[in-house]
mmCIF file of C-alpha atoms in Angstrom:
data_model
loop_
_atom_site.group_PDB
_atom_site.id
_atom_site.type_symbol
_atom_site.label_atom_id
_atom_site.label_comp_id
_atom_site.label_asym_id
_atom_site.label_seq_id
_atom_site.Cartn_x
_atom_site.Cartn_y
_atom_site.Cartn_z
ATOM 1 C CA MET G 1 1.874 -3.467 -26.102
ATOM 2 C CA ASP G 2 -0.913 -6.022 -26.590
ATOM 3 C CA ASN G 3 -2.738 -5.695 -23.262
ATOM 4 C CA LYS G 4 -4.836 -2.554 -23.488
ATOM 5 C CA VAL G 5 -7.868 -1.427 -21.511
ATOM 6 C CA LEU G 6 -10.465 1.278 -22.066
ATOM 7 C CA ILE G 7 -12.321 2.316 -18.905
ATOM 8 C CA ILE G 8 -15.461 4.374 -19.460
ATOM 9 C CA GLY G 9 -17.655 6.243 -17.009
ATOM 10 C CA ASN G 10 -20.678 8.501 -17.272
ATOM 11 C CA GLY G 11 -18.677 11.263 -18.970
ATOM 12 C CA PHE G 12 -18.368 8.950 -21.966
ATOM 13 C CA ASP G 13 -22.142 8.771 -22.418
ATOM 14 C CA LEU G 14 -22.459 12.517 -21.872
ATOM 15 C CA ASP G 15 -19.838 13.269 -24.529
ATOM 16 C CA LEU G 16 -21.844 11.097 -26.943
ATOM 17 C CA GLY G 17 -24.852 13.328 -26.225
ATOM 18 C CA LEU G 18 -26.764 10.817 -24.103
ATOM 19 C CA HIS G 19 -28.515 12.404 -21.109
ATOM 20 C CA THR G 20 -27.609 9.669 -18.642
ATOM 21 C CA SER G 21 -26.531 11.790 -15.660
ATOM 22 C CA TYR G 22 -28.162 11.312 -12.273
ATOM 23 C CA SER G 23 -29.271 14.958 -12.424
ATOM 24 C CA SER G 24 -31.195 14.323 -15.658
ATOM 25 C CA PHE G 25 -32.814 11.307 -14.016
ATOM 26 C CA VAL G 26 -33.893 13.305 -10.949
ATOM 27 C CA GLU G 27 -35.464 15.904 -13.273
ATOM 28 C CA SER G 28 -37.394 13.212 -15.152
ATOM 29 C CA GLU G 29 -40.974 11.999 -14.780
ATOM 30 C CA TYR G 30 -39.654 8.605 -13.687
ATOM 31 C CA PHE G 31 -38.115 10.064 -10.539
ATOM 32 C CA GLU G 32 -41.051 12.434 -10.011
ATOM 33 C CA LYS G 33 -43.406 9.454 -9.655
ATOM 34 C CA LEU G 34 -41.394 8.367 -6.600
ATOM 35 C CA ARG G 35 -41.629 11.741 -4.886
ATOM 36 C CA HIS G 36 -43.311 11.766 -1.442
ATOM 37 C CA THR G 37 -43.201 7.950 -1.273
ATOM 38 C CA SER G 38 -40.251 7.594 1.093
ATOM 39 C CA GLU G 39 -37.772 9.433 3.250
ATOM 40 C CA LEU G 40 -34.955 8.142 1.063
ATOM 41 C CA VAL G 41 -36.288 9.652 -2.161
ATOM 42 C CA GLU G 42 -37.231 12.918 -0.468
ATOM 43 C CA GLN G 43 -33.703 13.250 0.903
ATOM 44 C CA LEU G 44 -32.223 12.670 -2.544
ATOM 45 C CA TYR G 45 -34.478 15.296 -4.067
ATOM 46 C CA ALA G 46 -33.809 17.837 -1.308
ATOM 47 C CA ASN G 47 -30.054 17.484 -1.777
ATOM 48 C CA TYR G 48 -30.403 17.845 -5.544
ATOM 49 C CA LYS G 49 -32.453 21.054 -5.217
ATOM 50 C CA GLU G 50 -29.874 22.469 -2.814
ATOM 51 C CA LYS G 51 -26.790 21.642 -4.922
ATOM 52 C CA LYS G 52 -28.380 21.756 -8.422
ATOM 53 C CA TRP G 53 -26.431 18.552 -9.051
ATOM 54 C CA ILE G 54 -26.369 15.066 -7.574
ATOM 55 C CA ASP G 55 -24.331 11.896 -7.351
ATOM 56 C CA ILE G 56 -27.007 9.472 -6.198
ATOM 57 C CA GLU G 57 -24.504 6.883 -4.991
ATOM 58 C CA GLU G 58 -22.743 9.427 -2.779
ATOM 59 C CA GLU G 59 -26.109 10.565 -1.417
ATOM 60 C CA LEU G 60 -27.109 6.963 -0.696
ATOM 61 C CA LYS G 61 -23.919 6.613 1.298
ATOM 62 C CA SER G 62 -24.681 9.766 3.298
ATOM 63 C CA PHE G 63 -28.258 8.632 3.886
ATOM 64 C CA ALA G 64 -27.145 5.215 5.156
ATOM 65 C CA LYS G 65 -24.677 6.799 7.580
ATOM 66 C CA ARG G 66 -27.215 9.303 8.856
ATOM 67 C CA TYR G 67 -30.433 7.287 9.053
ATOM 68 C CA GLY G 68 -29.179 3.716 9.281
ATOM 69 C CA ARG G 69 -29.931 3.490 12.993
ATOM 70 C CA GLU G 70 -33.622 4.207 12.457
ATOM 71 C CA THR G 71 -34.307 0.535 11.844
ATOM 72 C CA SER G 72 -38.088 0.963 12.022
ATOM 73 C CA LYS G 73 -37.928 2.958 8.767
ATOM 74 C CA MET G 74 -35.283 0.963 6.948
ATOM 75 C CA LYS G 75 -37.658 -1.665 5.531
ATOM 76 C CA LYS G 76 -39.651 1.023 3.780
ATOM 77 C CA ASN G 77 -36.464 2.658 2.567
ATOM 78 C CA GLU G 78 -35.185 -0.682 1.271
ATOM 79 C CA GLU G 79 -38.336 -0.933 -0.841
ATOM 80 C CA ALA G 80 -37.752 2.651 -1.981
ATOM 81 C CA PHE G 81 -34.186 1.756 -2.975
ATOM 82 C CA ASP G 82 -35.475 -1.064 -5.202
ATOM 83 C CA GLN G 83 -38.071 1.284 -6.716
ATOM 84 C CA LEU G 84 -35.341 3.848 -7.340
ATOM 85 C CA ALA G 85 -33.256 1.314 -9.291
ATOM 86 C CA ASP G 86 -36.313 0.294 -11.330
ATOM 87 C CA ALA G 87 -37.133 3.934 -12.105
ATOM 88 C CA LEU G 88 -33.540 4.562 -13.182
ATOM 89 C CA CYS G 89 -33.791 1.612 -15.583
ATOM 90 C CA LEU G 90 -37.023 2.977 -17.057
ATOM 91 C CA TYR G 91 -35.476 6.418 -17.495
ATOM 92 C CA LEU G 92 -32.339 5.094 -19.198
ATOM 93 C CA GLU G 93 -34.457 2.882 -21.478
ATOM 94 C CA SER G 94 -36.325 6.007 -22.641
ATOM 95 C CA ILE G 95 -33.168 7.763 -23.883
ATOM 96 C CA ASP G 96 -32.996 8.372 -27.635
ATOM 97 C CA TYR G 97 -29.825 6.728 -28.958
ATOM 98 C CA SER G 98 -30.401 8.115 -32.455
ATOM 99 C CA LYS G 99 -29.088 11.482 -31.287
ATOM 100 C CA ILE G 100 -25.597 10.150 -30.563
ATOM 101 C CA LYS G 101 -22.911 12.605 -31.669
ATOM 102 C CA LYS G 102 -20.848 10.605 -34.132
ATOM 103 C CA GLU G 103 -18.151 13.288 -34.320
ATOM 104 C CA SER G 104 -17.688 13.524 -30.545
ATOM 105 C CA VAL G 105 -14.331 12.664 -29.004
ATOM 106 C CA ALA G 106 -15.949 9.687 -27.248
ATOM 107 C CA ALA G 107 -17.287 8.279 -30.530
ATOM 108 C CA ARG G 108 -13.974 8.795 -32.327
ATOM 109 C CA LEU G 109 -12.086 7.154 -29.466
ATOM 110 C CA LEU G 110 -14.386 4.130 -29.463
ATOM 111 C CA VAL G 111 -13.956 3.700 -33.229
ATOM 112 C CA ASN G 112 -10.164 3.896 -32.941
ATOM 113 C CA VAL G 113 -10.020 1.607 -29.909
ATOM 114 C CA ILE G 114 -12.061 -1.105 -31.624
ATOM 115 C CA LYS G 115 -10.084 -0.808 -34.848
ATOM 116 C CA ASN G 116 -6.883 -1.091 -32.805
ATOM 117 C CA GLY G 117 -7.901 -4.632 -31.924
ATOM 118 C CA TYR G 118 -5.944 -5.025 -28.673
ATOM 119 C CA PHE G 119 -8.360 -3.361 -26.229
ATOM 120 C CA GLN G 120 -10.910 -4.741 -23.853
ATOM 121 C CA VAL G 121 -13.450 -2.425 -22.231
ATOM 122 C CA LEU G 122 -14.345 -2.019 -18.579
ATOM 123 C CA ASP G 123 -17.688 -0.227 -18.783
ATOM 124 C CA PHE G 124 -18.950 1.430 -15.589
ATOM 125 C CA ASN G 125 -22.127 2.647 -17.330
ATOM 126 C CA TYR G 126 -25.474 0.890 -17.625
ATOM 127 C CA THR G 127 -26.155 1.850 -21.244
ATOM 128 C CA ASP G 128 -25.988 -0.603 -24.139
ATOM 129 C CA LEU G 129 -22.465 -0.269 -25.570
ATOM 130 C CA GLU G 130 -23.169 -2.796 -28.328
ATOM 131 C CA ARG G 131 -26.042 -0.612 -29.515
ATOM 132 C CA ILE G 132 -23.775 2.434 -29.486
ATOM 133 C CA ILE G 133 -21.170 0.521 -31.509
ATOM 134 C CA SER G 134 -23.835 -0.465 -34.043
ATOM 135 C CA ILE G 135 -25.081 3.131 -34.415
ATOM 136 C CA LEU G 136 -21.507 4.270 -35.029
ATOM 137 C CA GLY G 137 -21.345 1.781 -37.900
ATOM 138 C CA ILE G 138 -18.615 -0.366 -36.364
ATOM 139 C CA ARG G 139 -18.766 -3.998 -37.456
ATOM 140 C CA ASP G 140 -15.921 -5.300 -35.326
ATOM 141 C CA LYS G 141 -16.610 -6.722 -31.864
ATOM 142 C CA ILE G 142 -14.824 -5.940 -28.630
ATOM 143 C CA VAL G 143 -14.464 -7.721 -25.309
ATOM 144 C CA CYS G 144 -16.480 -5.726 -22.779
ATOM 145 C CA LYS G 145 -17.259 -6.184 -19.096
ATOM 146 C CA GLN G 146 -20.052 -4.055 -17.653
ATOM 147 C CA VAL G 147 -18.817 -3.694 -14.095
ATOM 148 C CA HIS G 148 -22.059 -2.301 -12.673
ATOM 149 C CA GLY G 149 -24.430 -4.546 -14.536
ATOM 150 C CA ARG G 150 -26.475 -4.024 -17.670
ATOM 151 C CA LEU G 151 -29.574 -2.070 -18.516
ATOM 152 C CA ILE G 152 -30.520 -4.580 -21.204
ATOM 153 C CA ASP G 153 -31.479 -7.226 -18.620
ATOM 154 C CA ARG G 154 -32.173 -4.882 -15.667
ATOM 155 C CA SER G 155 -29.135 -6.164 -13.764
ATOM 156 C CA ILE G 156 -27.862 -2.718 -12.748
ATOM 157 C CA ILE G 157 -25.824 -2.348 -9.560
ATOM 158 C CA LEU G 158 -26.520 0.833 -7.612
ATOM 159 C CA GLY G 159 -24.929 1.737 -4.295
ATOM 160 C CA PHE G 160 -21.619 2.366 -2.574
ATOM 161 C CA GLU G 161 -18.356 0.631 -1.705
ATOM 162 C CA ASP G 162 -17.729 -2.040 0.952
ATOM 163 C CA ASN G 163 -15.622 -0.080 3.405
ATOM 164 C CA VAL G 164 -18.350 2.403 4.353
ATOM 165 C CA ASP G 165 -19.195 2.079 8.041
ATOM 166 C CA VAL G 166 -22.951 1.444 8.124
ATOM 167 C CA LEU G 167 -25.197 -0.860 10.112
ATOM 168 C CA SER G 168 -26.288 -4.200 8.668
ATOM 169 C CA SER G 169 -29.764 -2.736 8.071
ATOM 170 C CA CYS G 170 -28.179 -0.757 5.202
ATOM 171 C CA TYR G 171 -26.073 -3.513 3.666
ATOM 172 C CA TYR G 172 -28.506 -3.798 0.761
ATOM 173 C CA MET G 173 -27.011 -0.522 -0.540
ATOM 174 C CA ILE G 174 -23.484 -1.968 -0.761
ATOM 175 C CA LYS G 175 -22.611 -2.847 -4.356
ATOM 176 C CA SER G 176 -20.986 -6.186 -3.537
ATOM 177 C CA HIS G 177 -24.196 -7.241 -1.739
ATOM 178 C CA ASN G 178 -26.287 -6.702 -4.859
ATOM 179 C CA PRO G 179 -27.622 -10.039 -6.238
ATOM 180 C CA PHE G 180 -26.295 -9.076 -9.695
ATOM 181 C CA TYR G 181 -22.749 -8.404 -8.503
ATOM 182 C CA ARG G 182 -20.210 -10.564 -10.357
ATOM 183 C CA SER G 183 -16.430 -10.925 -10.430
ATOM 184 C CA CYS G 184 -14.937 -8.669 -13.108
ATOM 185 C CA ASN G 185 -11.296 -9.017 -12.009
ATOM 186 C CA VAL G 186 -10.726 -5.286 -12.461
ATOM 187 C CA ARG G 187 -7.511 -5.238 -10.413
ATOM 188 C CA ALA G 188 -5.938 -8.127 -12.337
ATOM 189 C CA ILE G 189 -6.879 -6.535 -15.663
ATOM 190 C CA LEU G 190 -5.267 -3.240 -14.633
ATOM 191 C CA ASP G 191 -2.144 -4.976 -13.319
ATOM 192 C CA ASN G 192 -1.670 -6.920 -16.563
ATOM 193 C CA ALA G 193 -2.356 -3.995 -18.891
ATOM 194 C CA ASP G 194 0.396 -2.123 -20.712
ATOM 195 C CA GLU G 195 -1.867 0.729 -21.780
ATOM 196 C CA ILE G 196 -4.923 2.067 -19.956
ATOM 197 C CA VAL G 197 -7.304 4.735 -21.249
ATOM 198 C CA PHE G 198 -9.875 6.365 -18.963
ATOM 199 C CA PHE G 199 -12.741 8.330 -20.470
ATOM 200 C CA GLY G 200 -15.285 10.196 -18.385
ATOM 201 C CA HIS G 201 -14.663 8.285 -15.162
ATOM 202 C CA SER G 202 -14.473 10.446 -12.038
ATOM 203 C CA LEU G 203 -12.452 7.887 -10.025
ATOM 204 C CA GLY G 204 -14.904 8.821 -7.265
ATOM 205 C CA SER G 205 -15.101 7.266 -3.839
ATOM 206 C CA THR G 206 -17.907 4.810 -4.674
ATOM 207 C CA ASP G 207 -15.519 3.157 -7.164
ATOM 208 C CA TYR G 208 -12.394 3.978 -5.167
ATOM 209 C CA HIS G 209 -11.704 0.334 -4.305
ATOM 210 C CA TYR G 210 -11.245 -0.596 -7.958
ATOM 211 C CA PHE G 211 -8.420 1.869 -8.543
ATOM 212 C CA ALA G 212 -6.705 2.780 -5.249
ATOM 213 C CA ASP G 213 -4.329 -0.206 -5.185
ATOM 214 C CA PHE G 214 -3.502 0.255 -8.867
ATOM 215 C CA PHE G 215 -2.514 3.912 -8.557
ATOM 216 C CA LYS G 216 -0.531 3.203 -5.382
ATOM 217 C CA LEU G 217 1.353 0.462 -7.193
ATOM 218 C CA GLN G 218 2.047 2.706 -10.189
ATOM 219 C CA SER G 219 3.308 5.413 -7.833
ATOM 220 C CA GLY G 220 5.940 3.086 -6.343
ATOM 221 C CA LEU G 221 4.134 2.665 -3.035
ATOM 222 C CA ASN G 222 4.154 -1.137 -2.996
ATOM 223 C CA GLY G 223 7.338 -1.384 -0.927
ATOM 224 C CA THR G 224 9.597 -2.192 -3.880
ATOM 225 C CA ASN G 225 11.260 -0.285 -6.694
ATOM 226 C CA ASP G 226 9.849 -2.689 -9.269
ATOM 227 C CA VAL G 227 7.182 -0.622 -11.037
ATOM 228 C CA LYS G 228 6.024 -1.740 -14.464
ATOM 229 C CA LYS G 229 5.761 1.452 -16.509
ATOM 230 C CA LYS G 230 2.349 1.875 -18.098
ATOM 231 C CA LYS G 231 0.914 4.212 -20.695
ATOM 232 C CA ILE G 232 -2.027 5.967 -19.027
ATOM 233 C CA ARG G 233 -4.325 8.363 -20.876
ATOM 234 C CA ILE G 234 -7.172 10.160 -19.111
ATOM 235 C CA PHE G 235 -9.928 11.927 -21.060
ATOM 236 C CA THR G 236 -11.908 14.450 -19.039
ATOM 237 C CA PHE G 237 -14.157 17.416 -19.826
ATOM 238 C CA ASP G 238 -12.358 20.586 -18.751
ATOM 239 C CA GLU G 239 -9.738 22.044 -16.429
ATOM 240 C CA TYR G 240 -12.022 21.844 -13.404
ATOM 241 C CA SER G 241 -12.618 18.112 -13.921
ATOM 242 C CA ARG G 242 -8.903 17.558 -14.555
ATOM 243 C CA LEU G 243 -8.088 19.118 -11.194
ATOM 244 C CA LYS G 244 -10.798 17.055 -9.482
ATOM 245 C CA LEU G 245 -9.236 13.888 -10.939
ATOM 246 C CA LEU G 246 -5.820 14.927 -9.687
ATOM 247 C CA GLU G 247 -7.405 15.485 -6.283
ATOM 248 C CA GLN G 248 -8.715 11.910 -6.361
ATOM 249 C CA LEU G 249 -5.326 10.558 -7.456
ATOM 250 C CA ARG G 250 -3.662 12.509 -4.663
ATOM 251 C CA GLU G 251 -5.956 10.806 -2.153
ATOM 252 C CA MET G 252 -5.228 7.382 -3.612
ATOM 253 C CA ASN G 253 -1.438 7.517 -3.747
ATOM 254 C CA GLU G 254 -0.536 9.305 -0.522
ATOM 255 C CA ARG G 255 -0.104 12.702 -2.201
ATOM 256 C CA ARG G 256 2.559 11.492 -4.637
ATOM 257 C CA VAL G 257 1.041 12.389 -7.993
ATOM 258 C CA ASN G 258 4.496 13.426 -9.196
ATOM 259 C CA TYR G 259 5.634 9.802 -8.698
ATOM 260 C CA LEU G 260 2.755 8.667 -10.882
ATOM 261 C CA TYR G 261 3.986 10.970 -13.645
ATOM 262 C CA ASP G 262 7.644 9.984 -13.166
ATOM 263 C CA LEU G 263 7.096 6.225 -13.205
ATOM 264 C CA ASN G 264 4.544 6.106 -16.049
ATOM 265 C CA ASP G 265 3.654 7.737 -19.350
ATOM 266 C CA LEU G 266 0.676 9.766 -18.076
ATOM 267 C CA GLN G 267 -1.267 12.379 -20.013
ATOM 268 C CA PHE G 268 -4.620 14.141 -19.652
ATOM 269 C CA TYR G 269 -6.859 15.260 -22.531
ATOM 270 C CA LYS G 270 -9.667 17.824 -22.091
ATOM 271 C CA THR G 271 -12.475 17.178 -24.557
ATOM 272 C CA SER G 272 -13.880 20.721 -24.292
ATOM 273 C CA ASP G 273 -10.518 22.427 -24.819
ATOM 274 C CA LYS G 274 -9.656 23.000 -28.496
ATOM 275 C CA SER G 275 -5.998 23.435 -27.568
ATOM 276 C CA ASP G 276 -5.955 19.711 -26.683
ATOM 277 C CA PHE G 277 -7.427 18.549 -30.004
ATOM 278 C CA ALA G 278 -4.063 18.231 -31.753
ATOM 279 C CA GLU G 279 -2.790 15.931 -28.985
ATOM 280 C CA ILE G 280 -6.018 13.927 -29.098
ATOM 281 C CA ASP G 281 -5.668 13.483 -32.869
ATOM 282 C CA LYS G 282 -2.057 12.433 -32.350
ATOM 283 C CA PHE G 283 -3.163 9.775 -29.863
ATOM 284 C CA PHE G 284 -5.786 8.462 -32.291
ATOM 285 C CA ALA G 285 -3.096 8.251 -34.979
ATOM 286 C CA GLU G 286 -0.943 6.212 -32.577
ATOM 287 C CA LEU G 287 -3.855 3.809 -32.035
ATOM 288 C CA ASN G 288 -4.186 3.408 -35.787
ATOM 289 C CA GLN G 289 -0.486 2.824 -36.233
ATOM 290 C CA SER G 290 -0.364 0.178 -33.509
ATOM 291 C CA SER G 291 -3.546 -1.605 -34.627
ATOM 292 C CA ARG G 292 -3.669 -5.370 -35.045
ATOM 293 C CA GLU G 293 -4.378 -4.887 -38.754
ATOM 294 C CA SER G 294 -1.256 -2.756 -39.193
ATOM 295 C CA ASN G 295 0.850 -5.205 -37.197
ATOM 296 C CA ASN G 296 -0.438 -8.160 -39.235
ATOM 297 C CA ARG G 297 0.350 -6.275 -42.431
ATOM 298 C CA ARG G 298 3.907 -5.575 -41.250
ATOM 299 C CA LEU G 299 4.371 -9.220 -40.261
ATOM 300 C CA GLN G 300 3.166 -10.320 -43.695
ATOM 301 C CA GLU G 301 5.567 -7.909 -45.380
ATOM 302 C CA ILE G 302 8.441 -9.361 -43.297
ATOM 303 C CA ALA G 303 7.310 -12.893 -44.136
ATOM 304 C CA ASP G 304 7.204 -12.031 -47.849
ATOM 305 C CA ILE G 305 10.751 -10.620 -47.692
ATOM 306 C CA VAL G 306 12.034 -13.685 -45.833
ATOM 307 C CA SER G 307 10.373 -16.116 -48.247
ATOM 308 C CA PHE G 308 11.734 -14.171 -51.213
#
């Protein structure tokens, strides 16, 4: 299986020990400087204080649905949206990478994935993955697409998905309308992959469009019985997050999660559950065994035997 994909979300950064969550941002001085400057920011902060947690992109979606008709205020809120993205960049740039946990599951996975040699990465984070790779002491390179833009050149893409019903005055919040939005061919990459590993991605509604068709296809809901079996591994934090992921999958594939299991090799790993560590280590060993280096060595051994 030579076509392999690693998909990483915010849980990947968090497992490394990087405080990149939206909640940490809202608690920072960078967000505080925006307080009382706009209705948009005040609404975000009010919702965070109420829930003690926030998904900014979901809250942007709710705000656009609720206040999008107040066109007289939308210009000011559009400016606030740009300021919010700038403040998020400043906050993420202030994070101390030197405190990365090199023994975390995320770090160990990244090392094994890169050594495997057959993976490309679809990175839904803004952080500098190349810097993380360097800190982990990995010399090999990997093909990586940062789906939501990059912090390194301030090209981050903040917002929500296309199919949200909002007025045109709020279109600036739609990800595909962002000037930095580029084709990443996520669907084609998933379709062509033999093995797909998710780490720390919530499969949430703001990224729903990237994965819905894929999981429907892998659940046999494409109108044919021709389903290409794929190896799918999903790393998540705990049992609660595992159940939330299954809830998302259930929404995507018309409540046929059992089909997804039956037609694929699907397994979840919980990074906070010690009872899963043996299975995680087993998976890492499989990555080592199937690495390009190991395969090249086996091919050379066969060639030596043949030539002898």
